[in-house]
Coordinates of C-alpha atoms in Angstrom, one line a residue:
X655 CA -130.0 -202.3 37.9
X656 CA -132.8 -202.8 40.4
X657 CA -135.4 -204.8 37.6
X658 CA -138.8 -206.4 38.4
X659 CA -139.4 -208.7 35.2
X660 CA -142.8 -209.8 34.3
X661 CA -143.1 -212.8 32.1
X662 CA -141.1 -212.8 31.4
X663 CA -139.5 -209.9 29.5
X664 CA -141.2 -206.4 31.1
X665 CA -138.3 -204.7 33.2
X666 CA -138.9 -201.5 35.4
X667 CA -135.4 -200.3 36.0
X668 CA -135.5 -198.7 39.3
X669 CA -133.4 -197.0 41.5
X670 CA -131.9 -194.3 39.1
X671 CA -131.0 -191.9 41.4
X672 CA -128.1 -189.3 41.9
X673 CA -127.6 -187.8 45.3
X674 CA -126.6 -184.3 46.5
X675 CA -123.6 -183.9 48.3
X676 CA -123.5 -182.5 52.2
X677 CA -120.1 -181.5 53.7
X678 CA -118.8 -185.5 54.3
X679 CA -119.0 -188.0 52.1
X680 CA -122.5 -188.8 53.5
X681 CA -125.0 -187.7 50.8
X682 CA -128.9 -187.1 50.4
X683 CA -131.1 -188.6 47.9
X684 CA -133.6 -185.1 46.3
X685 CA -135.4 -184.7 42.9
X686 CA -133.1 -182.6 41.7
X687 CA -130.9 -185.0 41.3
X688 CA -132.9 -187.7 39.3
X689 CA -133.2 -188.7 35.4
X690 CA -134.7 -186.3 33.5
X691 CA -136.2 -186.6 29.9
X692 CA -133.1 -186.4 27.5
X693 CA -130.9 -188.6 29.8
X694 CA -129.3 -191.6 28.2
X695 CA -127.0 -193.5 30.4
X696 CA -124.6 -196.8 29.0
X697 CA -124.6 -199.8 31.5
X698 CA -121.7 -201.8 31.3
X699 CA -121.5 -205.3 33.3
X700 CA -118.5 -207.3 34.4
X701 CA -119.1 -211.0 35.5
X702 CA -115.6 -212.0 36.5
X703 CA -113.8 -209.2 38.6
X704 CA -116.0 -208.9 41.8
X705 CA -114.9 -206.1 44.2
X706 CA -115.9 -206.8 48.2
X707 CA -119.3 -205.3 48.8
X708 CA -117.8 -204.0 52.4
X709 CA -119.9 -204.1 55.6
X710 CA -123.3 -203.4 56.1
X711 CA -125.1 -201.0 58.8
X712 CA -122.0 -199.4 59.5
X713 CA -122.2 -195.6 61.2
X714 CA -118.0 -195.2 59.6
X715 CA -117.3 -194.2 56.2
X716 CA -116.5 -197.3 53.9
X717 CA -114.0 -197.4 51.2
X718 CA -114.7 -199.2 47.5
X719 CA -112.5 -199.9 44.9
X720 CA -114.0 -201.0 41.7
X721 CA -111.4 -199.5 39.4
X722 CA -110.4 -203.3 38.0
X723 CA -113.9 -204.0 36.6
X724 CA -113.7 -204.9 32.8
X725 CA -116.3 -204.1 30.4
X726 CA -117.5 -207.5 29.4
X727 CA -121.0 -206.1 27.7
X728 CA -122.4 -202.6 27.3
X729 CA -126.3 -201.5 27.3
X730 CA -127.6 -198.3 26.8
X731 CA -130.8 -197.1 28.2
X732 CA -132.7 -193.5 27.5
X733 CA -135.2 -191.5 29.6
X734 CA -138.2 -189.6 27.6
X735 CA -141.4 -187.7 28.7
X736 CA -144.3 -190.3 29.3
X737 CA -146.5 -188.1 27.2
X738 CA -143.6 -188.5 24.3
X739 CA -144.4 -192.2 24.3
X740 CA -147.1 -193.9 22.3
X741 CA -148.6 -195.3 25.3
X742 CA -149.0 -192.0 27.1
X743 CA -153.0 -192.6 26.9
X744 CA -152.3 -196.0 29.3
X745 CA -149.8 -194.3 31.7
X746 CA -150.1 -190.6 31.5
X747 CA -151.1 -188.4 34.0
X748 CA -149.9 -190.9 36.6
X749 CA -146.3 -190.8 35.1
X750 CA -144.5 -188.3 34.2
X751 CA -141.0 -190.1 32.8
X752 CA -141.0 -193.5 30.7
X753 CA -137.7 -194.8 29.8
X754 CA -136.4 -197.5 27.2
X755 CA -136.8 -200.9 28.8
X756 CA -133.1 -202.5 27.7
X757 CA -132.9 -205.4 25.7
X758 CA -137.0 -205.4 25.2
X759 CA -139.6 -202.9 22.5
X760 CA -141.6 -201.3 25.3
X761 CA -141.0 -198.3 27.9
X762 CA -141.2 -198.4 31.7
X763 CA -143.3 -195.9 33.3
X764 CA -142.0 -193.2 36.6
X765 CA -143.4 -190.9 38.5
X766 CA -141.1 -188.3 40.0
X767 CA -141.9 -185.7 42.8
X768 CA -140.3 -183.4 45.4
X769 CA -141.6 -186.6 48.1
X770 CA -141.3 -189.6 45.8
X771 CA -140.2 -191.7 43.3
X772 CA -142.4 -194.3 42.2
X773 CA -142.7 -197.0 39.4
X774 CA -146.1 -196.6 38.0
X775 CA -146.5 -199.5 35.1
X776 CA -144.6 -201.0 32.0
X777 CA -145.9 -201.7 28.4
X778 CA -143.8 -204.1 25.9
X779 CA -145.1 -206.7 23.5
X780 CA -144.8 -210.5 24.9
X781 CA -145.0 -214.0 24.2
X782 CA -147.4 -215.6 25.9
X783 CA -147.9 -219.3 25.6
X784 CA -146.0 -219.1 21.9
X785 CA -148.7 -216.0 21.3
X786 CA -147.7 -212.2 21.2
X787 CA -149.6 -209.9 23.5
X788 CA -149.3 -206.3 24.1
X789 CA -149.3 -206.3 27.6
X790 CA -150.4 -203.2 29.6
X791 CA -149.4 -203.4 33.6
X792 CA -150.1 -200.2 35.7
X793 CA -148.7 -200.6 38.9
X794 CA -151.8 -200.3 42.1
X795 CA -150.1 -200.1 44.8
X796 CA -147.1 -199.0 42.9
X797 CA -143.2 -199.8 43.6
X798 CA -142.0 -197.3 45.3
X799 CA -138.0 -196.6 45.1
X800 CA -137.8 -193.9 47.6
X801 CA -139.0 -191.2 50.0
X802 CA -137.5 -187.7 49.2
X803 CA -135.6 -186.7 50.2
X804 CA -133.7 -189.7 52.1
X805 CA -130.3 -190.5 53.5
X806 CA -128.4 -192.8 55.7
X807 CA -130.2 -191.1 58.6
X808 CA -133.6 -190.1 57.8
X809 CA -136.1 -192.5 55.2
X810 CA -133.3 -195.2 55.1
X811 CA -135.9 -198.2 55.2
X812 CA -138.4 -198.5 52.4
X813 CA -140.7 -201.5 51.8
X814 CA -144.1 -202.7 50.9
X815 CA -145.8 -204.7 47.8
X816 CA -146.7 -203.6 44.4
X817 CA -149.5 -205.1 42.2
X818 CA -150.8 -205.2 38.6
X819 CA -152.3 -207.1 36.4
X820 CA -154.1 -207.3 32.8
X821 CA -156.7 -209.6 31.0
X822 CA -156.1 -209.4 27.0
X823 CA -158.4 -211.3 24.4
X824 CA -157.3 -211.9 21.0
X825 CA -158.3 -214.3 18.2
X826 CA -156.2 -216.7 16.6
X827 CA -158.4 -218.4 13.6
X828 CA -161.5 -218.7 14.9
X829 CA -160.1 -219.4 18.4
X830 CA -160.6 -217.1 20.9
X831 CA -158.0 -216.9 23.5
X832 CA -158.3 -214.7 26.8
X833 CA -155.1 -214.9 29.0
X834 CA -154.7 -213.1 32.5
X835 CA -151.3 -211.5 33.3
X836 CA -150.3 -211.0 36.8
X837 CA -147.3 -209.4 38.8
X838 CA -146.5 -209.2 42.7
X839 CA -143.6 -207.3 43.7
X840 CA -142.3 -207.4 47.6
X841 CA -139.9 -205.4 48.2
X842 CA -137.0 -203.7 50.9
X843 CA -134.6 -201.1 50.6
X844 CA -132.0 -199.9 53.6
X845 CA -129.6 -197.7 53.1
X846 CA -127.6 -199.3 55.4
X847 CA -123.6 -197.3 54.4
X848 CA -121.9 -194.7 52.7
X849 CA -118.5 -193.8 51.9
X850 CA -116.1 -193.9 48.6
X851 CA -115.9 -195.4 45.6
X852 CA -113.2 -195.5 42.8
X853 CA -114.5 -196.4 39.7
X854 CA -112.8 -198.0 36.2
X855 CA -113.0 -193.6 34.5
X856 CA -110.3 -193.5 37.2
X857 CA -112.5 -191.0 39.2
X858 CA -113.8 -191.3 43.2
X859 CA -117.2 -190.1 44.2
X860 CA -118.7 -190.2 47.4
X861 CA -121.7 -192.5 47.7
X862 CA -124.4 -193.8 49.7
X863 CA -125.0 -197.6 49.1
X864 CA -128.5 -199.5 49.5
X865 CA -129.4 -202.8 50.4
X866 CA -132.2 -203.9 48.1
X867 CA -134.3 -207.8 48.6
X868 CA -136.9 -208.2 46.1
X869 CA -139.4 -211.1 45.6
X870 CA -141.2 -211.2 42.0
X871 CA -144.3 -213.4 41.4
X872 CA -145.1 -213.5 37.6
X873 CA -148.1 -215.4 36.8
X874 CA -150.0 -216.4 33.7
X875 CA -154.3 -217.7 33.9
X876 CA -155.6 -218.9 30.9
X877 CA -160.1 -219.1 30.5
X878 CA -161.4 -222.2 29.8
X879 CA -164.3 -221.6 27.7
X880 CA -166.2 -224.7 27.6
X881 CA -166.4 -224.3 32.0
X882 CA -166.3 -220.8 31.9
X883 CA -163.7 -220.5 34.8
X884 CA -159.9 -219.2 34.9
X885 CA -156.8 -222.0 36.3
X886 CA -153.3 -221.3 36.4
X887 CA -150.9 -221.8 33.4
X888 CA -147.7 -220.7 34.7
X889 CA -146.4 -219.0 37.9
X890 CA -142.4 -217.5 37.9
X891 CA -140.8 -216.8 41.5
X892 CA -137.7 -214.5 40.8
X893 CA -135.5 -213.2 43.8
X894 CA -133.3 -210.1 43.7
X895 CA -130.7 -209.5 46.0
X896 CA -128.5 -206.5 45.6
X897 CA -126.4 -203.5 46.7
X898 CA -126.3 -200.2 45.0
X899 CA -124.2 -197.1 45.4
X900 CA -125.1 -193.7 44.4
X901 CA -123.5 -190.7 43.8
X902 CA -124.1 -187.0 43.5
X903 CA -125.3 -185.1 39.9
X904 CA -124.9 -189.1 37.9
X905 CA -128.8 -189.3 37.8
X906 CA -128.2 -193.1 37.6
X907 CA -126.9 -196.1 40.0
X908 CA -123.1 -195.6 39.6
X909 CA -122.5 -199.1 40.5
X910 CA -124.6 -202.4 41.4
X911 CA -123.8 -205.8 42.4
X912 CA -126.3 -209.0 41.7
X913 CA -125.7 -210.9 45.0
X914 CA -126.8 -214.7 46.0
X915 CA -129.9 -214.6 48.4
X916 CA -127.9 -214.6 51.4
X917 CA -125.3 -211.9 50.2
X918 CA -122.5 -213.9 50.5
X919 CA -121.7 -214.5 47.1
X920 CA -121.6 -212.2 43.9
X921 CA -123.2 -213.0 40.7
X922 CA -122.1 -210.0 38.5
X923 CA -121.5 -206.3 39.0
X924 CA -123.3 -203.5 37.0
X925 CA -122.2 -200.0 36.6
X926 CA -122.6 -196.7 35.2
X927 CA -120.1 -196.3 32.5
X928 CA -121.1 -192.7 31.1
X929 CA -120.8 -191.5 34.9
X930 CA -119.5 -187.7 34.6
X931 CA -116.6 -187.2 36.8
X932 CA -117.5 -185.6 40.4
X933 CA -118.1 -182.2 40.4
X934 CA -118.8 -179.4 42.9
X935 CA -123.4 -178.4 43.2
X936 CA -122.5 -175.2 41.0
X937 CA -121.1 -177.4 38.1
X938 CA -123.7 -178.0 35.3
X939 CA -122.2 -179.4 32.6
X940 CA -121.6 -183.6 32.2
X941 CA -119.5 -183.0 29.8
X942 CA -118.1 -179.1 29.7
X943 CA -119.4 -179.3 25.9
X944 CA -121.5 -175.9 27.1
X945 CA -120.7 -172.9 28.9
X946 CA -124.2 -171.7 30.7
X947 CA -124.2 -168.2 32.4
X948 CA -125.5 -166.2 34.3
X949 CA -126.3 -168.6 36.8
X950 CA -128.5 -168.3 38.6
X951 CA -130.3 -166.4 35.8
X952 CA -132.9 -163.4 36.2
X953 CA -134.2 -162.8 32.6
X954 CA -131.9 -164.8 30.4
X955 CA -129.3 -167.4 30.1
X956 CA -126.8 -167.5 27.7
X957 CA -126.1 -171.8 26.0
X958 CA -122.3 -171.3 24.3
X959 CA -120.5 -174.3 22.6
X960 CA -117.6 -174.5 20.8
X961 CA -119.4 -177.1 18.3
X962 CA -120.3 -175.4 15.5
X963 CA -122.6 -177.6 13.9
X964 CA -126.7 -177.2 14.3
X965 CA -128.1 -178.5 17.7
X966 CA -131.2 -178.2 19.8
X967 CA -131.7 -177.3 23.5
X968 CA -134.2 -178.6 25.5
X969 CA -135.7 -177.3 28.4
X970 CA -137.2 -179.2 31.1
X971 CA -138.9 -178.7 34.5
X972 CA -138.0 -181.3 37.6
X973 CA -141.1 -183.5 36.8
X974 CA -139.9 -183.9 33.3
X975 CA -142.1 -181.3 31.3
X976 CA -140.3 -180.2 28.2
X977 CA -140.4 -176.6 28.5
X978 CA -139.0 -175.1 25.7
X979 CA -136.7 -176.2 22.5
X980 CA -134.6 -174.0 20.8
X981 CA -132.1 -174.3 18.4
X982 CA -128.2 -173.5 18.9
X983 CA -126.9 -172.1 15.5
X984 CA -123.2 -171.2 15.3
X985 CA -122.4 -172.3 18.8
X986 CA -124.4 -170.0 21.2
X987 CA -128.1 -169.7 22.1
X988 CA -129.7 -167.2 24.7
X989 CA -133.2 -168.5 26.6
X990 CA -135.4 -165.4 27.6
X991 CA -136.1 -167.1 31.7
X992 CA -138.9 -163.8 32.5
X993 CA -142.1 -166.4 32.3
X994 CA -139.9 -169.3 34.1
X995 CA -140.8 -169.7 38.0
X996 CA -137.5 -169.4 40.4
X997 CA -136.0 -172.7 40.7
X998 CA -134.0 -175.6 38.9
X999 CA -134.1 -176.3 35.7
X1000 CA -133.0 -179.1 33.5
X1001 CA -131.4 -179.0 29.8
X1002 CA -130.2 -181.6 27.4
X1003 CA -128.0 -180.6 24.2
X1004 CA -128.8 -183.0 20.6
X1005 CA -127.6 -183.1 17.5
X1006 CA -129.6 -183.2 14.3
X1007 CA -129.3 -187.4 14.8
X1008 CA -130.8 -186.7 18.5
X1009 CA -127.9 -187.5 20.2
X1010 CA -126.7 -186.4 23.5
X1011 CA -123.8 -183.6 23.3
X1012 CA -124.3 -182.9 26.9
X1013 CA -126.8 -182.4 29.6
X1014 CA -127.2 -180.0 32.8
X1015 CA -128.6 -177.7 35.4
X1016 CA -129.9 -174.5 35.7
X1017 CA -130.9 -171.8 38.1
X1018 CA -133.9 -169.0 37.4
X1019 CA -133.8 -166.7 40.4
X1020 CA -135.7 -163.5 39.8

């Protein structure tokens, strides 16, 4: 997925949107539609089969087929409320959503809004030099992903430069070592086709691709303390080169390939292999594990499952705010909606383990 990496193991995953479908297969990017807290989402990557990426700024519908990919390694990443994390003092109010950061021990930091979707910072512990740090970046200017809501034909060009960086002490002995941690992101995104796409679950989902060029400069000062004065220890020039497709109600990229600088060649393709099959904007269930009604709701709504075991509900709000949890004992659960605002509402369904039975929407219209 769309990374910056900072050195060099601090990854913002970006770009983890679903869209909304219109009346063609051309679609519109909204906040309704993006990861909420309780989303987890499995990655799987294929680095031999490499499907044609198709044509770019093209005003006709495109067809994709990347039903043949094979599932050569499998990640998982999860979505939480930044105030849930342990770093919410760092990165809290300015975020709202923090999500695992795959492969690493820290958590990437979002901001979501009805007008924008932002990457506000990233916390993990590093090795700097051969010495671990717990490294800190908020994001000023931050990297924006998108303006909402956006679509082939409105917002379709998005670019600019994000900036952050972070001076951290710590003794080793009696040596005192002060390093400076730097990152420079530049950065453009076009949404520059749309179209269909079969994928390997055998399903098609109309999607909107995006042509994303990234430039990364990671760089590392360390203070001499004998002159007083800061010089260069290491500097890291990374280059991303992609194109991502998305689709409506996944909440994640549905598929991504790593392309060569000049997007000729194709390094590996990325996809979203927990992608629930296409459904019409009244479903609300990934995984028809729940039967939700009345929707939309006045006063209550009614959670009904056929698993009989103990779960919990969540309810969350379209920045993320968890706004109730309730259990579901013997399969059914009813959520009094009087003191809820009109408007969408998100839910995620756990087991006593916390993990995912199924997730969805919700309308409260009074």
């Amino acid at each position: 997925m769309k990374k910056i990496t900072l050195i060099p193991g601090i990854a913002f995953v970006c770009g983890l949107i679903g869209f909304a479908p219109k009346a063609s297969a051309q679609i519109t990017l909204s906040q309704a539609d993006l990861p909420s807290a309780g989303f987890t989402v499995m990655i799987d990557s294929d680095g031999t089969t490499k499907p044609s990426p198709g044509i770019a700024n093209i005003s006709s519908a495109q067809n994709w087929d990347f039903s043949a990919l094979l599932n050569q390694k499998a990640k998982k990443d999860t979505f939480m409320l930044a105030s849930a994390t342990k770093y919410a003092s760092v990165f809290t109010p300015a975020a709202n959503l923090a999500d695992s950061t795959i492969g690493g021990n820290g958590y990437n930091y979002f901001n979501i809004s009805p007008s924008n979707f932002v990457v506000t910072g990233a916390e993990e512990i590093e090795s700097v030099a051969g010495n671990p740090f717990q490294i800190e970046i908020s994001l000023n200017p931050t990297f924006q992903q998108s303006a909402l809501p956006a679509s082939i034909s409105s917002n379709n060009i998005n670019s600019g430069t994000a900036y952050g960086s972070e001076t951290i002490s710590k003794t080793f002995s009696i040596v005192i070592t002060k390093e400076r941690v730097s990152i420079t992101i530049q950065y453009k995104d076009t949404v520059d086709a749309y179209g269909t796409m079969k994928m390997p679950n055998g399903h098609t989902y109309n999607v909107l691709r995006q042509k994303h060029y990234e430039t990364d400069i990671d760089s590392v000062l360390l203070f001499n303390s004998i002159t007083s004065s800061w010089s260069f220890f290491e500097r890291i020039i990374t280059n991303k080169n992609q194109y991502d497709w998305y689709a409506n109600n996944v909440g994640y990229i549905l598929a991504e390939e790593d392309m060569s600088v000049t997007f000729d060649t194709i390094n590996d393709v990325f996809w979203d292999a927990s992608a629930p099959a296409p459904t019409g904007i009244n479903e609300i269930s990934i995984n028809n594990n729940v039967n939700v009604y009345p929707n939309p709701a006045n006063n209550r709504i009614n959670f009904v499952t056929g698993i009989k075991q103990d779960l919990y509900l969540s309810i969350y709000d379209l920045t993320g705010r968890e706004m109730d949890k309730i259990a579901v004992k013997n399969g059914i659960s009813t959520l009094n909606t009087n003191a809820y605002n009109n408007g969408i509402y998100l839910y995620s369904l756990t087991d006593n383990s916390g993990n995912l039975v199924d997730r969805g929407k919700f309308i409260v219209q009074h």
